[in-house]
Tab-separated table of C-alpha atoms in Angstrom:
chain	number	residue	atom	x	y	z
A	1	MET	CA	30.727	17.611	-42.039
A	2	ILE	CA	31.313	17.450	-38.338
A	3	LYS	CA	30.045	14.375	-36.376
A	4	TYR	CA	29.215	14.415	-32.792
A	5	SER	CA	28.831	11.462	-30.345
A	6	LEU	CA	25.581	11.284	-28.290
A	7	THR	CA	27.392	12.208	-25.109
A	8	THR	CA	28.810	15.364	-26.936
A	9	LEU	CA	25.416	16.216	-28.144
A	10	CYS	CA	24.055	15.900	-24.618
A	11	ALA	CA	26.831	18.081	-23.104
A	12	LEU	CA	26.039	20.564	-25.719
A	13	LEU	CA	22.553	20.788	-25.039
A	14	VAL	CA	23.207	21.063	-21.382
A	15	LEU	CA	25.706	24.098	-21.937
A	16	VAL	CA	23.117	25.778	-24.352
A	17	TRP	CA	20.475	25.593	-21.948
A	18	ALA	CA	22.540	26.549	-18.853
A	19	VAL	CA	23.555	29.734	-20.556
A	20	GLY	CA	20.123	30.583	-21.566
A	21	CYS	CA	18.225	29.615	-18.525
A	22	GLY	CA	20.793	30.290	-15.625
A	23	ASP	CA	21.565	28.409	-12.577
A	24	LEU	CA	21.512	24.598	-13.007
A	25	THR	CA	25.101	24.319	-12.805
A	26	ASP	CA	27.733	25.974	-10.664
A	27	HIS	CA	30.571	27.200	-12.806
A	28	SER	CA	32.462	28.942	-10.015
A	29	HIS	CA	32.527	25.514	-7.974
A	30	ASP	CA	31.860	27.680	-4.846
A	31	GLU	CA	28.032	28.117	-4.548
A	32	ASP	CA	25.223	25.896	-4.994
A	33	ALA	CA	22.851	26.427	-8.037
A	34	HIS	CA	19.301	25.614	-7.915
A	35	ALA	CA	16.641	25.548	-10.754
A	36	HIS	CA	13.362	23.860	-11.697
A	37	GLU	CA	13.853	21.068	-14.240
A	38	PRO	CA	13.242	21.874	-17.727
A	39	GLU	CA	10.331	19.746	-19.386
A	40	GLU	CA	12.823	17.701	-21.426
A	41	MET	CA	15.772	16.740	-19.232
A	42	PRO	CA	18.917	15.799	-21.086
A	43	ARG	CA	19.587	12.073	-21.019
A	44	GLY	CA	22.940	10.130	-21.044
A	45	PRO	CA	23.950	7.014	-22.913
A	46	HIS	CA	22.604	4.775	-20.030
A	47	GLY	CA	19.157	6.747	-20.099
A	48	GLY	CA	19.976	8.736	-16.978
A	49	ARG	CA	19.613	12.435	-16.191
A	50	TYR	CA	22.895	14.184	-17.759
A	51	ILE	CA	24.311	17.295	-15.958
A	52	ALA	CA	27.544	18.985	-16.962
A	53	ASP	CA	29.850	21.711	-15.648
A	54	GLY	CA	32.466	22.618	-18.031
A	55	TYR	CA	34.448	19.475	-19.168
A	56	PHE	CA	33.060	17.449	-16.377
A	57	ALA	CA	29.737	15.649	-16.435
A	58	LEU	CA	27.515	13.127	-14.517
A	59	GLU	CA	24.856	10.772	-15.579
A	60	LEU	CA	22.581	9.892	-12.649
A	61	SER	CA	19.996	7.039	-12.699
A	62	ILE	CA	17.697	5.510	-9.984
A	63	PHE	CA	18.096	1.768	-10.784
A	64	GLU	CA	15.558	-0.722	-9.596
A	65	THR	CA	15.512	-3.711	-11.842
A	66	GLY	CA	15.727	-6.810	-9.625
A	67	VAL	CA	17.107	-4.663	-6.532
A	68	PRO	CA	15.622	-2.080	-4.142
A	69	PRO	CA	15.778	1.529	-5.784
A	70	GLU	CA	19.434	2.842	-5.837
A	71	TYR	CA	21.393	5.634	-7.524
A	72	ARG	CA	23.964	4.543	-10.013
A	73	VAL	CA	26.208	7.381	-11.472
A	74	TRP	CA	28.509	7.244	-14.508
A	75	ALA	CA	31.153	10.042	-14.797
A	76	TYR	CA	32.686	11.894	-17.763
A	77	HIS	CA	35.444	14.200	-18.532
A	78	LYS	CA	35.640	15.851	-22.086
A	79	ASP	CA	33.111	13.399	-23.312
A	80	LEU	CA	35.102	10.351	-22.170
A	81	PRO	CA	34.230	8.091	-19.398
A	82	VAL	CA	36.115	8.639	-16.047
A	83	ALA	CA	36.921	5.635	-13.923
A	84	PRO	CA	34.599	5.560	-10.857
A	85	GLN	CA	37.362	5.235	-8.575
A	86	ASP	CA	38.848	8.712	-9.653
A	87	VAL	CA	35.376	10.401	-8.442
A	88	ASP	CA	34.471	11.256	-4.914
A	89	LEU	CA	30.694	11.582	-4.910
A	90	LYS	CA	27.875	12.261	-2.459
A	91	ILE	CA	24.179	13.170	-2.860
A	92	THR	CA	21.732	14.543	-0.428
A	93	LEU	CA	17.964	14.176	-0.807
A	94	THR	CA	15.878	16.606	0.950
A	95	ARG	CA	12.450	15.339	1.193
A	96	LEU	CA	9.230	17.406	2.106
A	97	GLY	CA	9.408	18.296	5.734
A	98	GLY	CA	13.109	18.694	5.575
A	99	VAL	CA	14.172	14.946	6.139
A	100	GLN	CA	17.440	14.496	4.490
A	101	ASP	CA	18.984	11.212	3.177
A	102	LEU	CA	22.660	11.161	2.598
A	103	ILE	CA	23.930	8.987	-0.072
A	104	ARG	CA	27.705	7.963	-0.443
A	105	PHE	CA	28.974	6.148	-3.360
A	106	ALA	CA	31.550	3.517	-4.106
A	107	PRO	CA	33.071	2.212	-7.349
A	108	GLN	CA	31.437	-0.823	-9.073
A	109	GLU	CA	32.182	-2.010	-12.602
A	110	ASP	CA	32.057	1.304	-14.770
A	111	PHE	CA	29.854	3.092	-12.437
A	112	LEU	CA	29.378	4.705	-8.838
A	113	ARG	CA	26.845	2.806	-6.718
A	114	GLY	CA	24.841	4.451	-3.743
A	115	ASP	CA	24.842	2.755	-0.622
A	116	THR	CA	21.316	3.802	0.423
A	117	THR	CA	17.954	2.729	-0.786
A	118	VAL	CA	15.925	5.543	-2.367
A	119	TYR	CA	12.648	4.725	-1.101
A	120	GLU	CA	9.332	5.974	-2.503
A	121	PRO	CA	8.148	8.664	-3.496
A	122	HIS	CA	11.122	9.679	-5.451
A	123	SER	CA	10.247	13.288	-4.683
A	124	PHE	CA	13.043	15.565	-3.148
A	125	VAL	CA	15.501	18.297	-3.987
A	126	VAL	CA	18.863	16.872	-4.982
A	127	ALA	CA	22.051	18.157	-4.025
A	128	ILE	CA	25.388	16.663	-5.525
A	129	GLU	CA	28.911	17.279	-4.674
A	130	ALA	CA	31.576	15.599	-6.705
A	131	ASN	CA	35.273	15.801	-6.565
A	132	HIS	CA	37.461	15.060	-9.411
A	133	GLY	CA	40.848	16.014	-10.517
A	134	GLY	CA	41.293	18.439	-7.444
A	135	GLU	CA	38.148	20.227	-8.418
A	136	THR	CA	34.640	20.382	-6.555
A	137	TYR	CA	31.615	20.427	-8.574
A	138	ARG	CA	28.129	20.982	-7.247
A	139	TRP	CA	24.486	20.878	-8.780
A	140	SER	CA	21.038	21.085	-7.011
A	141	TYR	CA	17.804	20.481	-8.798
A	142	ASP	CA	14.141	19.694	-7.995
A	143	ASN	CA	12.837	16.136	-8.542
A	144	PHE	CA	9.310	16.233	-7.539
A	145	GLU	CA	6.488	13.781	-8.235
A	146	GLY	CA	3.195	13.141	-6.439
A	147	ARG	CA	3.401	16.669	-4.844
A	148	THR	CA	1.228	19.733	-5.092
A	149	ARG	CA	0.367	22.961	-3.051
A	150	ILE	CA	-2.948	23.899	-1.979
A	151	ASN	CA	-3.123	26.832	0.313
A	152	ARG	CA	-5.196	26.696	3.382
A	153	GLU	CA	-8.165	28.753	2.078
A	154	MET	CA	-8.625	26.718	-0.906
A	155	ALA	CA	-8.359	23.627	1.061
A	156	GLU	CA	-10.967	24.587	3.479
A	157	ALA	CA	-13.203	25.594	0.558
A	158	SER	CA	-12.594	22.317	-1.289
A	159	GLY	CA	-13.671	20.253	1.992
A	160	LEU	CA	-10.205	18.685	2.503
A	161	GLU	CA	-10.067	17.023	5.820
A	162	THR	CA	-7.025	15.409	7.607
A	163	GLU	CA	-6.059	13.492	10.459
A	164	LEU	CA	-3.021	12.138	12.148
A	165	ALA	CA	-2.061	8.539	11.356
A	166	GLY	CA	-2.078	6.196	14.371
A	167	SER	CA	-3.204	2.945	16.105
A	168	ALA	CA	-6.761	1.514	15.334
A	169	THR	CA	-8.754	-1.594	15.716
A	170	ILE	CA	-9.312	-3.611	12.954
A	171	ARG	CA	-12.479	-5.693	13.052
A	172	GLU	CA	-12.490	-8.849	11.132
A	173	LYS	CA	-15.845	-9.861	9.419
A	174	ILE	CA	-17.409	-12.440	7.259
A	175	THR	CA	-20.570	-12.208	5.309
A	176	VAL	CA	-23.255	-14.741	5.562
A	177	TYR	CA	-26.920	-14.846	4.298
A	178	GLY	CA	-30.202	-16.125	5.917
A	179	GLN	CA	-34.039	-15.442	6.455
A	180	VAL	CA	-36.097	-13.670	8.984
A	181	LEU	CA	-38.415	-16.348	10.836
A	182	PRO	CA	-41.158	-15.705	13.617
A	183	ASN	CA	-39.593	-15.977	17.113
A	184	GLN	CA	-41.110	-19.390	18.153
A	185	GLU	CA	-41.223	-18.161	21.713
A	186	ARG	CA	-43.647	-15.568	20.623
A	187	VAL	CA	-45.994	-17.887	18.699
A	188	ARG	CA	-49.284	-19.221	20.298
A	189	ALA	CA	-51.534	-21.915	19.126
A	190	VAL	CA	-54.923	-21.258	20.637
A	191	SER	CA	-57.456	-24.070	21.057
A	192	ALA	CA	-60.694	-24.589	23.152
A	193	ARG	CA	-60.253	-25.351	26.825
A	194	PHE	CA	-63.399	-27.414	26.725
A	195	GLU	CA	-64.855	-29.207	23.700
A	196	GLY	CA	-68.093	-27.474	22.468
A	197	GLU	CA	-69.873	-25.764	19.756
A	198	ILE	CA	-68.666	-22.399	18.555
A	199	GLN	CA	-71.066	-19.773	19.253
A	200	SER	CA	-69.339	-16.605	17.807
A	201	VAL	CA	-65.850	-15.510	16.498
A	202	GLU	CA	-64.589	-12.001	17.330
A	203	VAL	CA	-61.571	-11.696	15.066
A	204	ALA	CA	-60.412	-12.419	11.517
A	205	ALA	CA	-56.841	-13.402	10.055
A	206	GLY	CA	-54.603	-10.341	9.928
A	207	ASP	CA	-56.199	-8.608	12.878
A	208	ARG	CA	-53.936	-7.365	15.591
A	209	VAL	CA	-55.187	-8.148	19.051
A	210	ARG	CA	-53.909	-7.432	22.449
A	211	GLN	CA	-53.671	-9.879	25.429
A	212	GLY	CA	-56.796	-10.846	27.106
A	213	GLN	CA	-58.975	-9.560	24.123
A	214	ALA	CA	-61.922	-11.862	23.299
A	215	LEU	CA	-61.336	-14.276	20.176
A	216	ALA	CA	-64.513	-16.476	20.457
A	217	ARG	CA	-67.285	-17.787	22.499
A	218	VAL	CA	-67.900	-21.543	22.787
A	219	GLU	CA	-70.741	-23.495	24.584
A	220	SER	CA	-69.332	-26.427	26.437
A	221	ASN	CA	-70.775	-29.998	25.466
A	222	GLU	CA	-70.761	-31.051	29.155
A	223	SER	CA	-71.768	-28.278	31.238
A	224	LEU	CA	-73.824	-26.366	28.414
A	225	GLN	CA	-72.172	-23.134	29.799
A	226	THR	CA	-70.768	-20.493	27.349
A	227	TYR	CA	-67.293	-19.329	28.154
A	228	THR	CA	-64.827	-16.933	26.149
A	229	ILE	CA	-61.429	-17.862	24.534
A	230	ASN	CA	-59.114	-15.006	25.178
A	231	ALA	CA	-55.882	-13.989	23.407
A	232	PRO	CA	-52.816	-15.257	25.425
A	233	ILE	CA	-50.459	-12.638	23.967
A	234	SER	CA	-50.638	-9.530	21.823
A	235	GLY	CA	-49.903	-9.946	18.332
A	236	VAL	CA	-51.352	-10.572	14.955
A	237	VAL	CA	-53.897	-13.531	14.152
A	238	THR	CA	-52.062	-15.352	11.347
A	239	GLU	CA	-54.523	-18.180	11.310
A	240	ARG	CA	-58.156	-18.656	12.097
A	241	ASN	CA	-59.845	-21.961	12.016
A	242	ALA	CA	-63.127	-21.260	13.614
A	243	ASN	CA	-66.557	-20.474	12.570
A	244	PRO	CA	-69.805	-20.206	14.390
A	245	GLY	CA	-71.663	-23.505	14.571
A	246	GLU	CA	-68.735	-25.754	14.473
A	247	GLN	CA	-67.420	-28.025	16.819
A	248	THR	CA	-64.059	-27.473	18.325
A	249	ASP	CA	-62.916	-30.918	17.939
A	250	GLY	CA	-59.669	-30.593	19.697
A	251	ARG	CA	-58.099	-28.422	16.884
A	252	THR	CA	-56.132	-25.127	16.772
A	253	LEU	CA	-58.558	-22.469	16.381
A	254	PHE	CA	-56.161	-19.419	16.087
A	255	THR	CA	-52.583	-18.739	15.753
A	256	ILE	CA	-51.168	-15.700	17.184
A	257	ILE	CA	-47.573	-14.248	16.246
A	258	ASP	CA	-46.049	-11.546	18.296
A	259	SER	CA	-43.351	-10.175	15.768
A	260	SER	CA	-42.022	-7.539	18.015
A	261	SER	CA	-39.168	-10.042	18.280
A	262	VAL	CA	-37.847	-12.090	15.527
A	263	TRP	CA	-35.361	-14.807	14.825
A	264	VAL	CA	-32.655	-14.572	12.008
A	265	GLU	CA	-31.092	-17.784	10.944
A	266	LEU	CA	-27.923	-17.458	9.084
A	267	ALA	CA	-26.175	-20.109	7.198
A	268	VAL	CA	-22.456	-20.379	8.362
A	269	PHE	CA	-20.492	-22.730	5.974
A	270	PRO	CA	-17.731	-25.293	7.324
A	271	SER	CA	-14.693	-23.164	6.477
A	272	ASP	CA	-16.042	-20.422	8.838
A	273	ARG	CA	-17.640	-22.646	11.518
A	274	THR	CA	-14.782	-22.682	13.736
A	275	ARG	CA	-14.392	-19.064	13.961
A	276	VAL	CA	-18.159	-18.428	14.793
A	277	GLY	CA	-19.695	-19.127	18.328
A	278	THR	CA	-22.550	-17.900	20.688
A	279	GLY	CA	-21.838	-14.320	21.588
A	280	THR	CA	-20.366	-13.530	18.051
A	281	LEU	CA	-21.456	-9.978	17.119
A	282	VAL	CA	-23.537	-9.636	14.068
A	283	GLN	CA	-24.896	-6.779	11.907
A	284	VAL	CA	-28.085	-7.863	10.355
A	285	VAL	CA	-28.771	-6.110	7.076
A	286	ALA	CA	-32.056	-6.441	5.131
A	287	VAL	CA	-31.504	-7.448	1.493
A	288	GLU	CA	-33.838	-5.215	0.295
A	289	GLY	CA	-33.711	-1.707	1.755
A	290	ASN	CA	-31.405	-0.127	4.143
A	291	THR	CA	-32.589	-1.611	7.452
A	292	SER	CA	-29.600	-2.589	9.778
A	293	ARG	CA	-29.540	-3.911	13.217
A	294	GLU	CA	-26.960	-5.316	15.595
A	295	GLY	CA	-27.518	-8.421	17.689
A	296	VAL	CA	-25.424	-11.569	18.788
A	297	ILE	CA	-25.776	-15.273	17.990
A	298	SER	CA	-27.610	-17.040	20.725
A	299	GLN	CA	-27.649	-20.667	19.118
A	300	ILE	CA	-25.835	-22.613	16.629
A	301	ASN	CA	-27.464	-25.838	15.579
A	302	THR	CA	-25.461	-28.920	15.849
A	303	VAL	CA	-26.798	-30.675	12.737
A	304	ALA	CA	-25.807	-29.259	9.425
A	305	GLU	CA	-28.351	-28.594	6.516
A	306	SER	CA	-28.434	-30.261	3.271
A	307	ASN	CA	-26.007	-27.760	1.755
A	308	GLN	CA	-23.546	-28.483	4.663
A	309	SER	CA	-24.160	-24.921	6.399
A	310	VAL	CA	-25.063	-24.837	9.859
A	311	LEU	CA	-27.630	-22.399	10.976
A	312	ALA	CA	-26.859	-19.764	13.673
A	313	ARG	CA	-29.569	-17.983	15.288
A	314	VAL	CA	-29.868	-14.257	16.240
A	315	VAL	CA	-32.687	-12.857	18.234
A	316	LEU	CA	-33.590	-9.384	17.049
A	317	ASP	CA	-35.650	-6.526	18.566
A	318	ASN	CA	-38.399	-5.895	16.136
A	319	SER	CA	-40.812	-3.489	17.977
A	320	ASP	CA	-40.695	-1.360	14.887
A	321	GLY	CA	-41.655	-4.177	12.515
A	322	ALA	CA	-38.759	-3.371	10.099
A	323	TYR	CA	-38.070	-7.061	9.707
A	324	VAL	CA	-40.751	-9.190	8.105
A	325	PRO	CA	-40.634	-12.967	8.729
A	326	GLY	CA	-40.041	-14.571	5.475
A	327	THR	CA	-37.656	-12.028	4.109
A	328	PHE	CA	-33.795	-12.424	3.375
A	329	VAL	CA	-31.042	-10.779	5.030
A	330	ALA	CA	-27.294	-10.701	5.067
A	331	GLY	CA	-25.236	-10.858	8.297
A	332	GLU	CA	-21.765	-9.432	8.926
A	333	LEU	CA	-20.253	-11.504	11.694
A	334	GLN	CA	-17.522	-9.856	13.672
A	335	ILE	CA	-15.120	-12.873	14.212
A	336	ALA	CA	-12.030	-10.940	15.608
A	337	GLU	CA	-10.570	-7.680	16.560
A	338	HIS	CA	-7.064	-6.764	16.035
A	339	ALA	CA	-5.407	-3.612	17.592
A	340	VAL	CA	-2.792	-2.405	15.082
A	341	PRO	CA	-0.230	0.254	15.696
A	342	LEU	CA	-0.647	2.135	12.436
A	343	ALA	CA	-3.726	2.572	10.137
A	344	VAL	CA	-5.413	4.913	7.883
A	345	LYS	CA	-9.039	5.446	6.997
A	346	ARG	CA	-10.103	3.829	3.737
A	347	THR	CA	-11.876	7.161	2.568
A	348	GLY	CA	-8.446	8.671	2.010
A	349	LEU	CA	-7.017	6.096	-0.150
A	350	GLN	CA	-6.187	6.807	-3.938
A	351	THR	CA	-4.267	5.115	-6.537
A	352	PHE	CA	-0.818	6.426	-7.828
A	353	ARG	CA	0.864	4.685	-10.518
A	354	ASP	CA	0.815	1.167	-9.272
A	355	PHE	CA	0.475	1.949	-5.694
A	356	THR	CA	-2.202	2.578	-3.156
A	357	VAL	CA	-1.454	5.870	-1.517
A	358	VAL	CA	-2.561	8.569	0.921
A	359	TYR	CA	-1.726	12.131	0.581
A	360	ALA	CA	0.638	13.335	3.463
A	361	GLN	CA	0.118	17.205	4.356
A	362	ILE	CA	2.812	19.287	5.599
A	363	GLY	CA	2.043	22.881	5.763
A	364	ASP	CA	0.385	23.923	2.203
A	365	GLU	CA	2.008	21.083	0.408
A	366	TYR	CA	0.679	17.625	-0.029
A	367	GLU	CA	2.464	14.555	-1.277
A	368	VAL	CA	1.933	10.902	-1.867
A	369	ARG	CA	2.967	8.227	0.596
A	370	MET	CA	3.008	4.749	-1.081
A	371	LEU	CA	1.581	2.257	1.440
A	372	GLU	CA	2.319	-1.377	2.305
A	373	LEU	CA	-1.187	-2.683	3.421
A	374	GLY	CA	-2.249	-5.393	5.977
A	375	ARG	CA	-5.703	-6.304	7.485
A	376	GLN	CA	-8.857	-4.024	6.838
A	377	ASP	CA	-12.252	-3.564	7.852
A	378	ASP	CA	-15.073	-1.106	6.786
A	379	GLU	CA	-13.370	1.915	8.136
A	380	TRP	CA	-9.743	1.237	8.415
A	381	ILE	CA	-6.830	-0.551	6.820
A	382	GLU	CA	-3.676	-1.432	8.261
A	383	VAL	CA	-0.450	0.282	7.341
A	384	LEU	CA	2.804	-1.957	7.434
A	385	GLY	CA	5.172	0.509	5.569
A	386	GLY	CA	5.343	3.669	3.747
A	387	LEU	CA	3.922	5.933	6.301
A	388	ASP	CA	5.455	7.307	9.537
A	389	PRO	CA	3.050	7.295	12.554
A	390	GLY	CA	1.922	10.763	13.392
A	391	THR	CA	1.755	11.768	9.838
A	392	ARG	CA	-1.147	14.219	8.833
A	393	TYR	CA	-2.965	12.901	5.914
A	394	VAL	CA	-5.963	13.718	3.870
A	395	THR	CA	-9.041	11.529	4.959
A	396	THR	CA	-11.947	13.300	2.889
A	397	ASN	CA	-11.941	14.521	-0.695
A	398	SER	CA	-8.492	13.082	-1.262
A	399	TYR	CA	-9.459	12.863	-4.955
A	400	LEU	CA	-9.175	16.542	-5.445
A	401	VAL	CA	-5.434	16.313	-4.362
A	402	LYS	CA	-4.938	13.475	-6.858
A	403	ALA	CA	-6.568	15.590	-9.710
A	404	ASP	CA	-4.233	18.435	-8.687
A	405	ILE	CA	-1.299	16.371	-8.938
A	406	GLU	CA	-2.260	14.644	-12.133
A	407	LYS	CA	-2.668	18.150	-13.753
A	408	ALA	CA	0.504	18.947	-13.005
A	409	GLY	CA	1.781	16.041	-14.747
A	410	ALA	CA	5.020	14.930	-12.584
A	411	VAL	CA	7.250	12.402	-14.034
A	412	HIS	CA	8.916	9.353	-12.194
A	413	GLU	CA	12.601	9.595	-12.368
A	414	HIS	CA	14.749	6.550	-13.166
């Protein structure tokens, strides 16, 4: 029985596949050969991609354990390891858009080590040129991942929208909570100007009154003349403590609140206190419902509450009655603005392997860009690395691109 080593079997598999499928390798040594990768690529003893041309073979691996990703290559001749110093090797990676990375190699231990970091995504056309024993060998193959093609008509029909990546303003916010209160500058406690007997009452609690409207009539105890108590402001009668036949006795007869303006008191805790001041922009959102309104902090209490928070007041226009005193609200405080040179819209973000990505568009092709991220707000997220300024990327319906790529099932090569 004839026994074969692992590397011999790998070489035989490559040769059989090359004869049946054509142009992965270049036996003439004169012309580049180019073919799409088979579903199951041959692997060498170190787990890398195994390619052969006659008796000469290379095993290529992108090594990224404890170091930035780099190419490492082992050479073989007639199934035996070749000393790395006996091979002159260079690899050119052509990325989407025509960008090329040239990698040169130097001997290290029993392999050739590339001098260039192979940055993500590992998606490119690989062109290899090796010289050994006076012969030149060339290979070329596609190593695509996170890439798909969608023609313009299909992209438009799918609602894909794109923008150019560039600068943006990141608005840093914190969220606090509080309550709507009556604007105390719009509250009136109404009493009798002269003590006397209440002759009649014209309004009830809950009635809306206008400024100058009659509230009650009182007969003065001194002059015995009857006079009218009128509403000092427009608003709602929230309290009525007056009935015909009663003496006024110096008490508050009516309370009127004009709720067209309200106070919102927000609890700011010590960790955020130094970042908040008068004039801080606030977006006030009703806890129940979708009501949202913008205002600024007009006052901050100097005494802390029992829970150690400090109350910050916002005066809001409430002419439409959207904010009911006594209800709870959330406040988004804009505490800083940061102009950043590069940012993308959060709507374009997707996940790919262990990365957060956007999909770059070049012509009809879309490909992942792995992002290093910084500060963010509701709309934008700062990009610290992984994307070039001016790159066109998908901002709307990017999940459709992700689904198309996942359907293709591209494999990450090491």
